[in-house]
């Protein structure tokens, strides 16, 4: 970690003309945060040396007391000490960032509990780049009448603002569902939430809201610009309204949703668009690639989310373009 | 990060509406560049030529949809006059087909 001119260590005379007190030291530390500093203090001025170390210097030498060997040892010591200080600081920073990301991911991605024994739900999340959170969110609620509500969404872009908006949308969705708001109005209430919460003017989110009937024989899909969920064996479950994402104030103000029948034993995959933003060598995967991949990942116990993610990861020449959330919900109504 | 210059953005300010021609990949790295380029449109009508776009993700969509939403509110026009198949597919899925002209 040398300075710009290649110096690993600077020996600084505290009595430099034109500087008072620790001015030169403070400036040097600000200018060259990765360079080790050994200060020279005047005759018998131990206190200044100790104060300089407290301000960020690695060591001090008292003029006239140090011989060549002492100076050489001090410089070596200072360089090593600086290196370990920098490493410790980087590690601490990485740990804080990782903890923050963990907290955000927990707030974005629920771990819902379904009481029904004829339903199973699994979810997976894969970050595009370590340390960078995006606004993918997911939640599910089983209501008292036995119906199940599920939401998956993606705030466009990456970063803390997007993640914060994703958290607000998930919490908003859950609150509105529990408050009993008509599902037809729910996504539009979330659009008002985006307008109130967004930091910049152009943030938007794609959202897919599913209502599974208590008898598990049908699902209502309400989508605002979100890629359609895929039913194993049947393909994409499209919302015919094809509404624009929330936050883009284009298109109709109501979302009646589109009903789809479900077979006796079914497995349904909802996901965020990172799943098909993986690039293959010969171009870009589009949503059309998802249904065949779901079929390939489908087994007797439903769709395997890990197999689905692995199928896409195998195609990605340049790795993930975006974060991916995959939710598999399976129902058994057959005898 | 943009050293490999995988996107090209050209703006013709003399045309009405102002023509923004984009080619290449409009991803999270390129989107801020596009946003900056159209930020100086000075309230004029916008037309996007996306015929040369080989890839667009949600970050790119955000810039174009954001410009369209802003234009709609201000009573200006903002349309996509040409779109590659990759753009058409994404726009169809995200309910933004109404932005594509003709």
Short mmCIF file of C-alpha atoms in Angstrom, two decimals:
data_model
loop_
_atom_site.label_atom_id
_atom_site.label_comp_id
_atom_site.label_asym_id
_atom_site.label_seq_id
_atom_site.Cartn_x
_atom_site.Cartn_y
_atom_site.Cartn_z
CA UNK A 1 0.00 0.00 0.00
CA UNK A 2 2.54 2.61 -1.04
CA UNK A 3 1.82 6.31 -1.43
CA UNK A 4 1.37 7.74 -4.90
CA UNK A 5 5.07 8.36 -5.22
CA UNK A 6 5.77 4.82 -4.05
CA UNK A 7 6.64 5.63 -0.42
CA UNK A 8 5.46 3.04 2.09
CA UNK A 9 6.53 5.21 4.99
CA UNK A 10 7.11 8.92 5.58
CA UNK A 11 9.38 10.16 8.36
CA UNK A 12 7.96 13.54 9.34
CA UNK A 13 9.73 16.20 11.37
CA UNK A 14 7.14 17.79 13.67
CA UNK A 15 9.29 20.91 13.79
CA UNK A 16 8.95 21.56 10.05
CA UNK A 17 9.13 25.30 9.33
CA UNK A 18 5.83 26.82 8.21
CA UNK A 19 3.66 24.34 10.13
CA UNK A 20 2.36 24.70 13.64
CA UNK A 21 1.49 21.89 16.03
CA UNK A 22 0.27 18.75 14.24
CA UNK A 23 -0.81 20.57 11.08
CA UNK A 24 1.70 18.82 8.81
CA UNK A 25 0.87 15.42 10.30
CA UNK A 26 -2.91 15.91 9.92
CA UNK A 27 -2.48 17.03 6.31
CA UNK A 28 -0.23 14.09 5.48
CA UNK A 29 -2.65 11.59 7.05
CA UNK A 30 -5.57 13.06 5.13
CA UNK A 31 -3.62 13.10 1.87
CA UNK A 32 -2.03 9.65 2.17
CA UNK A 33 -4.32 7.47 4.28
CA UNK A 34 -2.47 4.30 3.27
CA UNK A 35 1.05 5.50 4.10
CA UNK A 36 2.78 4.73 7.39
CA UNK A 37 4.09 7.77 9.30
CA UNK A 38 6.94 8.00 11.80
CA UNK A 39 7.28 11.43 13.42
CA UNK A 40 10.47 13.05 14.66
CA UNK A 41 10.07 15.09 17.80
CA UNK A 42 12.39 17.56 19.43
CA UNK A 43 14.83 16.86 22.28
CA UNK A 44 13.05 15.12 25.14
CA UNK A 45 9.60 15.80 23.71
CA UNK A 46 8.10 12.36 24.34
CA UNK A 47 4.64 13.84 24.91
CA UNK A 48 4.46 15.23 21.37
CA UNK A 49 5.45 11.80 20.01
CA UNK A 50 2.74 10.01 21.98
CA UNK A 51 0.17 12.63 20.92
CA UNK A 52 1.20 12.14 17.28
CA UNK A 53 0.66 8.37 17.54
CA UNK A 54 -2.77 9.03 19.06
CA UNK A 55 -3.57 11.23 16.02
CA UNK A 56 -2.71 8.45 13.58
CA UNK A 57 1.08 8.19 13.25
CA UNK A 58 2.44 4.66 13.64
CA UNK A 59 5.55 5.49 15.69
CA UNK A 60 7.78 8.35 16.87
CA UNK A 61 11.50 8.97 17.23
CA UNK A 62 13.13 11.54 19.46
CA UNK A 63 15.79 13.59 17.67
CA UNK A 64 19.28 12.77 18.78
CA UNK A 65 18.25 9.64 20.66
CA UNK A 66 17.77 7.34 17.70
CA UNK A 67 20.63 5.68 15.86
CA UNK A 68 20.50 4.12 12.40
CA UNK A 69 19.37 0.71 13.60
CA UNK A 70 16.60 2.20 15.74
CA UNK A 71 15.33 4.31 12.84
CA UNK A 72 15.33 1.33 10.47
CA UNK A 73 13.49 -0.80 13.00
CA UNK A 74 10.97 1.97 13.65
CA UNK A 75 10.22 2.35 9.93
CA UNK A 76 9.76 -1.40 9.46
CA UNK A 77 7.51 -1.53 12.50
CA UNK A 78 5.47 1.47 11.27
CA UNK A 79 4.91 -0.08 7.82
CA UNK A 80 3.79 -3.39 9.33
CA UNK A 81 1.56 -1.67 11.85
CA UNK A 82 -0.05 0.46 9.13
CA UNK A 83 -0.69 -2.61 7.01
CA UNK A 84 -2.41 -4.47 9.84
CA UNK A 85 -4.42 -1.36 10.78
CA UNK A 86 -5.66 -1.02 7.21
CA UNK A 87 -6.50 -4.71 7.00
CA UNK A 88 -8.42 -4.57 10.27
CA UNK A 89 -10.33 -1.48 9.13
CA UNK A 90 -11.23 -3.11 5.80
CA UNK A 91 -12.39 -6.24 7.59
CA UNK A 92 -14.52 -4.27 10.05
CA UNK A 93 -16.07 -2.33 7.18
CA UNK A 94 -16.84 -5.52 5.27
CA UNK A 95 -18.43 -7.04 8.36
CA UNK A 96 -20.63 -4.00 8.93
CA UNK A 97 -21.69 -3.99 5.28
CA UNK A 98 -22.48 -7.70 5.34
CA UNK A 99 -24.54 -7.31 8.51
CA UNK A 100 -26.42 -4.42 6.91
CA UNK A 101 -27.10 -6.45 3.79
CA UNK A 102 -28.34 -9.31 5.93
CA UNK A 103 -30.73 -7.03 7.78
CA UNK A 104 -32.04 -5.58 4.54
CA UNK A 105 -32.51 -9.00 2.96
CA UNK A 106 -34.46 -10.15 5.99
CA UNK A 107 -36.71 -7.10 5.70
CA UNK A 108 -37.20 -7.64 1.96
CA UNK A 109 -37.78 -11.37 1.94
CA UNK A 110 -40.26 -12.81 4.35
CA UNK A 111 -40.16 -16.33 5.73
CA UNK A 112 -43.88 -16.91 5.73
CA UNK A 113 -45.49 -19.71 7.67
CA UNK A 114 -48.39 -21.51 6.02
CA UNK A 115 -50.56 -23.58 8.33
CA UNK A 116 -52.26 -25.56 5.57
CA UNK A 117 -50.76 -29.02 5.26
CA UNK A 118 -51.84 -29.30 1.62
CA UNK A 119 -49.60 -26.37 0.64
CA UNK A 120 -45.84 -26.05 0.65
CA UNK A 121 -43.77 -22.96 -0.03
CA UNK A 122 -40.04 -22.56 -0.58
CA UNK A 123 -38.05 -19.51 -1.61
CA UNK A 124 -34.51 -18.76 -2.72
CA UNK A 125 -32.65 -15.52 -3.14
CA UNK A 126 -29.41 -14.97 -4.99
CA UNK A 127 -27.61 -11.61 -4.96
CA UNK A 128 -26.07 -10.48 -8.23
CA UNK A 129 -23.01 -9.08 -6.52
CA UNK A 130 -21.98 -9.61 -2.91
CA UNK A 131 -22.52 -6.52 -0.79
CA UNK A 132 -25.01 -4.94 -3.18
CA UNK A 133 -28.67 -5.26 -2.25
CA UNK A 134 -31.42 -4.54 -4.69
CA UNK A 135 -35.11 -4.11 -4.17
CA UNK A 136 -36.42 -7.62 -4.77
CA UNK A 137 -39.12 -8.42 -2.25
CA UNK A 138 -41.47 -11.25 -1.44
CA UNK A 139 -44.14 -12.12 1.09
CA UNK A 140 -47.06 -14.52 1.56
CA UNK A 141 -49.97 -14.68 3.98
CA UNK A 142 -52.49 -17.41 4.70
CA UNK A 143 -55.80 -15.78 5.60
CA UNK A 144 -58.42 -17.12 8.00
CA UNK A 145 -60.70 -18.32 5.18
CA UNK A 146 -57.88 -20.56 3.93
CA UNK A 147 -57.01 -18.43 0.91
CA UNK A 148 -53.36 -17.57 0.36
CA UNK A 149 -52.01 -14.23 -0.79
CA UNK A 150 -48.53 -13.98 -2.25
CA UNK A 151 -46.57 -11.03 -3.58
CA UNK A 152 -43.28 -10.81 -5.42
CA UNK A 153 -41.81 -7.58 -6.71
CA UNK A 154 -38.70 -5.87 -7.95
CA UNK A 155 -37.79 -2.21 -7.54
CA UNK A 156 -35.86 -1.16 -10.65
CA UNK A 157 -32.20 -0.43 -10.02
CA UNK A 158 -29.72 -1.37 -7.30
CA UNK A 159 -28.81 0.31 -4.06
CA UNK A 160 -29.93 1.31 -0.62
CA UNK A 161 -32.76 3.58 -1.81
CA UNK A 162 -34.22 0.81 -3.94
CA UNK A 163 -33.90 -1.71 -1.12
CA UNK A 164 -35.60 0.72 1.29
CA UNK A 165 -38.46 1.18 -1.18
CA UNK A 166 -38.74 -2.61 -1.51
CA UNK A 167 -39.01 -2.94 2.27
CA UNK A 168 -41.72 -0.24 2.33
CA UNK A 169 -43.67 -2.02 -0.43
CA UNK A 170 -43.50 -5.41 1.28
CA UNK A 171 -44.61 -4.00 4.63
CA UNK A 172 -47.29 -1.92 2.88
CA UNK A 173 -48.59 -4.93 0.99
CA UNK A 174 -48.76 -7.05 4.17
CA UNK A 175 -50.53 -4.30 6.11
CA UNK A 176 -53.10 -3.71 3.39
CA UNK A 177 -53.81 -7.43 2.99
CA UNK A 178 -54.27 -7.88 6.73
CA UNK A 179 -56.48 -4.76 6.84
CA UNK A 180 -58.74 -6.49 4.31
CA UNK A 181 -58.33 -4.06 1.40
CA UNK A 182 -60.00 -5.27 -1.82
CA UNK A 183 -57.24 -6.94 -3.90
CA UNK A 184 -58.44 -4.96 -6.94
CA UNK A 185 -57.35 -1.75 -5.25
CA UNK A 186 -54.27 -3.02 -3.49
CA UNK A 187 -51.58 -2.55 -6.13
CA UNK A 188 -52.83 0.93 -6.84
CA UNK A 189 -52.53 1.78 -3.17
CA UNK A 190 -48.94 0.57 -3.44
CA UNK A 191 -48.44 2.90 -6.40
CA UNK A 192 -49.47 5.80 -4.17
CA UNK A 193 -46.99 4.49 -1.60
CA UNK A 194 -44.19 4.61 -4.20
CA UNK A 195 -45.09 8.19 -5.08
CA UNK A 196 -44.82 9.11 -1.40
CA UNK A 197 -41.69 7.13 -0.55
CA UNK A 198 -39.41 7.35 -3.54
CA UNK A 199 -36.25 9.42 -3.34
CA UNK A 200 -35.83 10.27 -7.00
CA UNK A 201 -38.61 10.92 -9.47
CA UNK A 202 -38.30 7.85 -11.64
CA UNK A 203 -38.26 4.91 -9.25
CA UNK A 204 -40.67 2.17 -10.18
CA UNK A 205 -41.44 -1.40 -9.23
CA UNK A 206 -42.85 -4.41 -11.00
CA UNK A 207 -45.19 -6.33 -8.74
CA UNK A 208 -47.12 -9.58 -9.05
CA UNK A 209 -49.89 -10.30 -6.55
CA UNK A 210 -51.45 -13.77 -6.37
CA UNK A 211 -54.64 -14.85 -4.65
CA UNK A 212 -55.03 -18.61 -4.29
CA UNK A 213 -58.61 -19.68 -3.59
CA UNK A 214 -59.36 -21.60 -0.35
CA UNK A 215 -60.13 -24.78 -2.37
CA UNK A 216 -56.73 -24.43 -4.09
CA UNK A 217 -58.46 -24.86 -7.47
CA UNK A 218 -57.83 -21.39 -8.89
CA UNK A 219 -55.47 -18.46 -8.68
CA UNK A 220 -56.04 -14.81 -9.52
CA UNK A 221 -53.00 -13.07 -11.01
CA UNK A 222 -52.65 -9.31 -10.71
CA UNK A 223 -49.54 -7.95 -12.35
CA UNK A 224 -48.05 -4.51 -12.77
CA UNK A 225 -45.32 -5.00 -15.33
CA UNK A 226 -44.03 -8.14 -13.62
CA UNK A 227 -43.04 -11.29 -15.53
CA UNK A 228 -45.87 -13.82 -15.26
CA UNK A 229 -45.65 -16.70 -12.77
CA UNK A 230 -45.26 -20.13 -14.32
CA UNK A 231 -47.43 -23.15 -13.52
CA UNK A 232 -45.57 -26.42 -14.06
CA UNK A 233 -47.16 -28.29 -16.94
CA UNK A 234 -49.24 -25.30 -18.04
CA UNK A 235 -46.83 -22.44 -18.70
CA UNK A 236 -47.06 -18.73 -17.94
CA UNK A 237 -50.09 -17.39 -16.05
CA UNK A 238 -50.55 -14.00 -17.66
CA UNK A 239 -52.61 -11.13 -16.32
CA UNK A 240 -54.49 -9.98 -19.42
CA UNK A 241 -54.52 -6.37 -18.22
CA UNK A 242 -50.77 -6.09 -18.97
CA UNK A 243 -50.48 -3.05 -16.80
CA UNK A 244 -47.34 -0.91 -16.62
CA UNK A 245 -45.13 -1.11 -13.51
CA UNK A 246 -46.14 0.76 -10.36
CA UNK A 247 -44.70 4.25 -10.30
CA UNK A 248 -44.97 4.68 -14.05
CA UNK A 249 -48.25 6.50 -14.17
CA UNK A 250 -49.41 4.96 -17.43
CA UNK A 251 -52.36 2.70 -17.99
CA UNK A 252 -55.60 1.81 -16.21
CA UNK A 253 -56.24 2.62 -12.57
CA UNK A 254 -57.92 -0.66 -11.66
CA UNK A 255 -56.54 -4.17 -11.59
CA UNK A 256 -59.35 -6.77 -11.73
CA UNK A 257 -56.78 -9.54 -12.25
CA UNK A 258 -57.00 -12.65 -14.39
CA UNK A 259 -58.29 -15.97 -13.02
CA UNK A 260 -56.58 -19.24 -13.90
CA UNK A 261 -57.78 -22.73 -12.95
CA UNK A 262 -55.35 -24.98 -11.11
CA UNK A 263 -55.06 -28.76 -11.60
CA UNK A 264 -55.34 -31.32 -8.77
CA UNK A 265 -51.65 -31.24 -7.89
CA UNK A 266 -49.87 -28.12 -8.90
CA UNK A 267 -46.57 -26.29 -8.51
CA UNK A 268 -46.34 -22.61 -9.24
CA UNK A 269 -43.18 -20.50 -9.63
CA UNK A 270 -43.13 -16.75 -9.01
CA UNK A 271 -39.86 -14.93 -9.57
CA UNK A 272 -38.15 -11.60 -10.13
CA UNK A 273 -36.78 -10.65 -13.51
CA UNK A 274 -33.16 -11.34 -12.63
CA UNK A 275 -33.98 -14.91 -13.50
CA UNK A 276 -34.10 -14.20 -17.19
CA UNK A 277 -31.66 -11.31 -17.28
CA UNK A 278 -28.89 -13.87 -17.24
CA UNK A 279 -27.12 -13.59 -20.56
CA UNK A 280 -26.22 -16.60 -22.59
CA UNK A 281 -23.28 -16.61 -24.97
CA UNK A 282 -25.46 -15.96 -28.02
CA UNK A 283 -27.69 -13.24 -26.69
CA UNK A 284 -30.20 -12.54 -24.02
CA UNK A 285 -32.64 -14.86 -22.36
CA UNK A 286 -36.17 -13.61 -22.32
CA UNK A 287 -39.17 -14.60 -20.27
CA UNK A 288 -39.95 -17.30 -22.84
CA UNK A 289 -37.00 -19.24 -21.47
CA UNK A 290 -38.58 -19.54 -18.02
CA UNK A 291 -41.46 -22.02 -18.68
CA UNK A 292 -39.21 -24.70 -20.27
CA UNK A 293 -36.73 -24.27 -17.41
CA UNK A 294 -39.57 -24.72 -14.91
CA UNK A 295 -40.60 -27.94 -16.68
CA UNK A 296 -37.03 -29.22 -16.49
CA UNK A 297 -36.86 -28.41 -12.76
CA UNK A 298 -40.26 -29.99 -12.00
CA UNK A 299 -40.35 -33.30 -10.19
CA UNK A 300 -42.80 -35.35 -8.17
CA UNK A 301 -42.48 -33.03 -5.21
CA UNK A 302 -43.04 -29.92 -7.31
CA UNK A 303 -40.52 -27.56 -8.87
CA UNK A 304 -37.04 -27.60 -7.34
CA UNK A 305 -35.98 -23.92 -6.93
CA UNK A 306 -32.28 -24.79 -6.72
CA UNK A 307 -32.44 -26.76 -9.97
CA UNK A 308 -34.23 -23.81 -11.59
CA UNK A 309 -31.60 -21.29 -10.47
CA UNK A 310 -28.81 -23.68 -11.46
CA UNK A 311 -30.31 -24.08 -14.94
CA UNK A 312 -30.10 -20.34 -15.48
CA UNK A 313 -26.74 -19.89 -13.78
CA UNK A 314 -25.33 -22.47 -16.19
CA UNK A 315 -26.37 -20.27 -19.11
CA UNK A 316 -24.99 -17.04 -17.71
CA UNK A 317 -21.78 -16.27 -19.56
CA UNK A 318 -21.17 -13.19 -17.43
CA UNK A 319 -22.87 -14.23 -14.23
CA UNK A 320 -25.98 -12.68 -12.77
CA UNK A 321 -27.14 -9.40 -14.19
CA UNK A 322 -29.59 -8.81 -11.41
CA UNK A 323 -30.67 -10.29 -8.12
CA UNK A 324 -32.98 -13.27 -8.32
CA UNK A 325 -35.80 -14.30 -6.04
CA UNK A 326 -37.57 -17.59 -6.78
CA UNK A 327 -40.66 -18.70 -4.88
CA UNK A 328 -42.21 -22.10 -5.42
CA UNK A 329 -45.65 -22.80 -3.99
CA UNK A 330 -47.19 -26.24 -4.46
CA UNK A 331 -50.67 -27.50 -3.66
CA UNK A 332 -52.11 -30.98 -3.36
CA UNK A 333 -55.85 -31.37 -3.81
CA UNK A 334 -55.81 -34.76 -5.52
CA UNK A 335 -56.95 -37.85 -3.64
CA UNK B 1 -16.68 0.34 -15.26
CA UNK B 2 -17.92 1.86 -18.48
CA UNK B 3 -14.43 1.54 -19.94
CA UNK B 4 -15.63 -1.22 -22.27
CA UNK B 5 -18.24 1.23 -23.63
CA UNK B 6 -20.94 -1.32 -24.34
CA UNK B 7 -23.55 1.35 -24.99
CA UNK B 8 -23.67 4.24 -27.40
CA UNK B 9 -26.01 7.18 -26.98
CA UNK B 10 -26.50 9.85 -29.62
CA UNK B 11 -28.73 12.85 -29.26
CA UNK B 12 -29.97 14.99 -32.13
CA UNK B 13 -31.02 18.23 -30.47
CA UNK B 14 -31.90 19.90 -33.76
CA UNK B 15 -34.75 17.52 -34.52
CA UNK B 16 -38.30 17.85 -33.20
CA UNK B 17 -39.00 15.82 -31.19
CA UNK B 18 -35.45 15.50 -29.88
CA UNK B 19 -34.17 12.15 -31.15
CA UNK B 20 -32.26 9.89 -28.76
CA UNK B 21 -30.58 6.97 -30.53
CA UNK B 22 -29.36 4.20 -28.25
CA UNK B 23 -27.41 1.11 -29.26
CA UNK B 24 -25.85 -1.74 -27.33
CA UNK B 25 -26.62 -2.83 -23.79
CA UNK B 26 -28.67 -0.62 -21.51
CA UNK B 27 -27.97 -2.15 -18.12
CA UNK B 28 -27.31 -0.87 -14.61
CA UNK B 29 -23.95 0.55 -15.70
CA UNK B 30 -25.26 2.31 -18.79
CA UNK B 31 -28.55 3.59 -17.36
CA UNK B 32 -27.07 6.58 -15.47
CA UNK B 33 -25.31 7.66 -18.68
CA UNK B 34 -28.63 7.57 -20.53
CA UNK B 35 -30.41 9.41 -17.72
CA UNK B 36 -27.76 12.13 -17.78
CA UNK B 37 -27.95 12.40 -21.55
CA UNK B 38 -31.70 13.00 -21.59
CA UNK B 39 -31.69 15.18 -18.47
CA UNK B 40 -30.65 18.06 -20.67
CA UNK B 41 -33.64 17.73 -22.97
CA UNK B 42 -34.93 21.02 -21.60
CA UNK B 43 -38.59 20.09 -21.66
CA UNK B 44 -38.78 19.21 -25.32
CA UNK B 45 -40.65 16.23 -26.76
CA UNK B 46 -38.55 13.04 -26.87
CA UNK B 47 -38.29 10.21 -29.36
CA UNK B 48 -36.22 7.12 -28.59
CA UNK B 49 -34.71 5.02 -31.36
CA UNK B 50 -33.94 1.70 -29.66
CA UNK B 51 -33.49 -0.37 -32.83
CA UNK B 52 -29.85 -1.05 -31.96
CA UNK B 53 -30.44 -2.09 -28.35
CA UNK B 54 -29.36 -5.69 -27.82
CA UNK B 55 -30.10 -5.84 -24.09
CA UNK B 56 -32.15 -3.76 -21.69
CA UNK B 57 -32.77 -4.48 -18.03
CA UNK B 58 -34.95 -2.88 -15.39
CA UNK B 59 -32.45 -0.06 -14.84
CA UNK B 60 -32.71 0.92 -18.50
CA UNK B 61 -36.49 0.58 -18.45
CA UNK B 62 -36.57 2.84 -15.43
CA UNK B 63 -34.92 5.67 -17.34
CA UNK B 64 -37.18 5.39 -20.38
CA UNK B 65 -40.40 4.77 -18.44
CA UNK B 66 -39.44 7.58 -16.07
CA UNK B 67 -38.99 9.98 -18.98
CA UNK B 68 -42.35 8.87 -20.40
CA UNK B 69 -44.16 9.31 -17.08
CA UNK B 70 -42.60 12.73 -16.58
CA UNK B 71 -43.55 13.79 -20.12
CA UNK B 72 -47.14 12.60 -19.63
CA UNK B 73 -47.50 14.68 -16.49
CA UNK B 74 -46.04 17.74 -18.18
CA UNK B 75 -48.24 17.29 -21.26
CA UNK B 76 -45.29 16.54 -23.54
CA UNK B 77 -44.77 13.64 -25.92
CA UNK B 78 -42.27 10.87 -25.27
CA UNK B 79 -42.36 7.84 -27.56
CA UNK B 80 -40.23 4.98 -28.76
CA UNK B 81 -40.07 5.28 -32.56
CA UNK B 82 -38.02 2.15 -33.22
CA UNK B 83 -37.44 -0.93 -31.09
CA UNK B 84 -35.33 -4.06 -31.45
CA UNK B 85 -36.94 -7.46 -30.73
CA UNK B 86 -35.20 -7.50 -27.32
CA UNK B 87 -36.81 -4.18 -26.44
CA UNK B 88 -40.21 -5.22 -27.80
CA UNK B 89 -40.22 -8.38 -25.68
CA UNK B 90 -39.39 -6.56 -22.46
CA UNK B 91 -41.85 -3.75 -23.19
CA UNK B 92 -44.61 -6.28 -23.93
CA UNK B 93 -44.03 -8.07 -20.66
CA UNK B 94 -43.82 -4.93 -18.57
CA UNK B 95 -46.96 -3.39 -20.01
CA UNK B 96 -45.05 -0.57 -21.70
CA UNK B 97 -46.00 -1.42 -25.29
CA UNK B 98 -48.16 1.71 -25.41
CA UNK B 99 -44.93 3.74 -25.48
CA UNK B 100 -43.92 2.22 -28.81
CA UNK B 101 -45.09 4.30 -31.73
CA UNK B 102 -46.37 2.74 -34.94
#
